[in-house]
Amino acid sequence: MSDTDRVLKAFENLTPDDIKQLEDINVRIQRNTIPWGKLDGGEVDESGVMQWPYMVRNQVVDDFVRFMYDKGLVIDFDWGGWKKGREWYRSIDENKYNNLDSLTILKLLTAVIRNDHFSEGAIVGAFERGVFPRLIDVLIKQKSVQVS
């Protein structure tokens, strides 16, 4: 079974409790009014050495990322070489959220989650630009339709 198939199966097999947990996280995301994260560190100590700055994420951002990993929804694929994903993120077309399937949404989420390991703040940036809140909302609506 490919990792893509594994993740799709994990998504399809989310329990009612898992779905409720994701819906609760989404409510918190959609109602969030505080910064998604802040840059911390960067202080210089007495010896003149600077601590490398790092991103401290809002709790709901961490909860969402943890959910994605805990439920096996982060896909192992060549996200850095995924041309379709790069084009989607660069697009300014507001209709780009229409007609996304669950696999594409999970890949779009995965690409940024994985990129954050190499580019600190990528996840926070996706929340700040409104991309992640919207993708998550669309994903949950699709899951709700599957369950109905």
Coordinates of C-alpha atoms in Angstrom, one line a residue:
M1 CA 0.0 0.0 0.0
S2 CA 1.4 3.4 -0.9
D3 CA 1.7 6.1 1.7
T4 CA -1.0 8.1 -0.2
D5 CA -3.3 5.1 0.0
R6 CA -2.5 4.7 3.7
V7 CA -3.3 8.4 4.5
L8 CA -6.6 8.3 2.5
K9 CA -7.6 5.2 4.4
A10 CA -6.7 6.9 7.7
F11 CA -8.8 9.9 6.7
E12 CA -11.7 7.7 5.7
N13 CA -11.4 5.7 8.9
L14 CA -11.5 8.7 11.3
T15 CA -13.7 7.8 14.2
P16 CA -16.7 10.0 15.2
D17 CA -14.5 11.1 18.2
D18 CA -11.6 12.0 15.8
I19 CA -14.0 14.0 13.6
K20 CA -15.4 15.8 16.7
Q21 CA -11.9 16.6 17.8
L22 CA -11.0 18.0 14.3
E23 CA -14.3 20.0 14.2
D24 CA -13.5 21.4 17.7
I25 CA -10.0 22.4 16.5
N26 CA -11.6 24.0 13.4
V27 CA -14.0 26.0 15.5
R28 CA -11.1 27.4 17.5
I29 CA -9.2 28.1 14.3
Q30 CA -12.1 29.9 12.6
R31 CA -12.8 32.0 15.8
N32 CA -9.1 32.8 16.5
T33 CA -8.4 36.4 17.2
I34 CA -4.9 36.3 18.6
P35 CA -1.6 36.0 16.6
W36 CA -1.0 32.6 15.0
G37 CA 2.5 32.7 16.3
K38 CA 5.4 35.0 17.2
L39 CA 9.1 35.0 16.7
D40 CA 11.0 34.5 19.9
G41 CA 14.7 34.2 20.8
G42 CA 17.4 36.3 19.0
E43 CA 18.7 37.6 22.3
V44 CA 22.5 38.0 22.7
D45 CA 24.0 36.6 25.8
E46 CA 26.8 38.1 28.0
S47 CA 29.4 36.5 25.8
G48 CA 28.0 38.0 22.6
V49 CA 26.4 34.8 21.3
M50 CA 23.0 35.2 19.7
Q51 CA 20.3 32.6 20.3
W52 CA 18.8 31.7 16.9
P53 CA 15.3 33.1 16.6
Y54 CA 12.4 30.6 16.5
M55 CA 8.7 30.6 16.0
V56 CA 6.4 30.0 19.0
R57 CA 3.0 28.8 17.6
N58 CA -0.4 29.6 18.9
Q59 CA -1.8 26.6 20.8
V60 CA -4.5 25.8 18.2
V61 CA -1.8 25.7 15.5
D62 CA 0.1 23.1 17.6
D63 CA -3.1 21.2 18.3
F64 CA -3.9 21.0 14.6
V65 CA -0.4 19.9 13.6
R66 CA -0.4 17.3 16.4
F67 CA -3.8 16.0 15.2
M68 CA -2.4 15.6 11.7
Y69 CA 0.6 13.5 12.9
D70 CA -1.3 11.6 15.5
K71 CA -4.0 10.5 13.1
G72 CA -1.5 9.6 10.3
L73 CA -2.7 12.3 8.0
V74 CA 0.8 13.7 7.0
I75 CA 1.7 12.1 3.7
D76 CA 5.2 10.9 2.9
F77 CA 5.7 12.2 -0.6
D78 CA 8.0 14.6 -2.6
W79 CA 6.3 17.7 -1.4
G80 CA 9.3 19.9 -2.3
G81 CA 9.0 18.7 -5.9
W82 CA 5.3 18.8 -6.1
K83 CA 4.7 21.3 -8.9
K84 CA 0.9 21.3 -8.7
G85 CA 1.1 22.2 -5.1
R86 CA 3.5 25.1 -5.7
E87 CA 1.3 26.4 -8.5
W88 CA -1.8 26.1 -6.2
Y89 CA -0.2 28.1 -3.4
R90 CA 1.0 30.8 -5.9
S91 CA -2.4 31.2 -7.4
I92 CA -4.4 34.3 -6.4
D93 CA -7.6 32.9 -7.8
E94 CA -10.2 32.8 -5.0
N95 CA -11.9 29.9 -6.7
K96 CA -8.8 27.7 -6.2
Y97 CA -10.5 26.2 -3.1
N98 CA -13.4 24.9 -5.1
N99 CA -13.3 21.3 -6.3
L100 CA -10.3 20.2 -4.2
D101 CA -10.5 16.6 -3.2
S102 CA -9.5 15.3 0.2
L103 CA -6.1 13.9 -1.0
T104 CA -5.1 17.2 -2.6
I105 CA -6.0 19.1 0.6
L106 CA -4.0 16.7 2.7
K107 CA -1.1 17.0 0.4
L108 CA -1.3 20.9 0.5
L109 CA -1.4 20.8 4.3
T110 CA 1.4 18.2 4.4
A111 CA 3.6 20.3 2.1
V112 CA 3.6 23.3 4.5
I113 CA 3.8 21.1 7.7
R114 CA 6.9 19.4 6.3
N115 CA 8.3 22.6 4.9
D116 CA 8.1 24.2 8.4
H117 CA 10.9 21.9 9.5
F118 CA 13.2 23.6 7.0
S119 CA 11.6 27.1 6.9
E120 CA 10.6 28.1 10.4
G121 CA 7.3 29.9 10.4
A122 CA 5.9 28.3 7.2
I123 CA 2.9 27.0 9.1
V124 CA 2.2 30.2 10.9
G125 CA 2.5 32.1 7.6
A126 CA -0.1 29.7 6.1
F127 CA -2.5 30.5 8.9
E128 CA -1.8 34.2 8.8
R129 CA -2.6 34.3 5.0
G130 CA -5.8 32.5 5.7
V131 CA -4.8 29.5 3.6
F132 CA -4.8 26.8 6.3
P133 CA -8.0 28.0 8.0
R134 CA -9.8 27.8 4.7
L135 CA -8.3 24.4 3.7
I136 CA -9.1 22.9 7.0
D137 CA -12.7 24.2 6.8
V138 CA -13.1 22.7 3.3
L139 CA -11.6 19.4 4.5
I140 CA -14.0 19.1 7.4
K141 CA -17.0 19.9 5.2
Q142 CA -15.9 17.1 2.9
K143 CA -15.6 14.7 5.8
S144 CA -19.0 15.7 7.1
V145 CA -20.5 14.9 3.7
Q146 CA -18.8 11.5 3.7
V147 CA -20.2 10.7 7.1
S148 CA -23.7 11.8 6.3

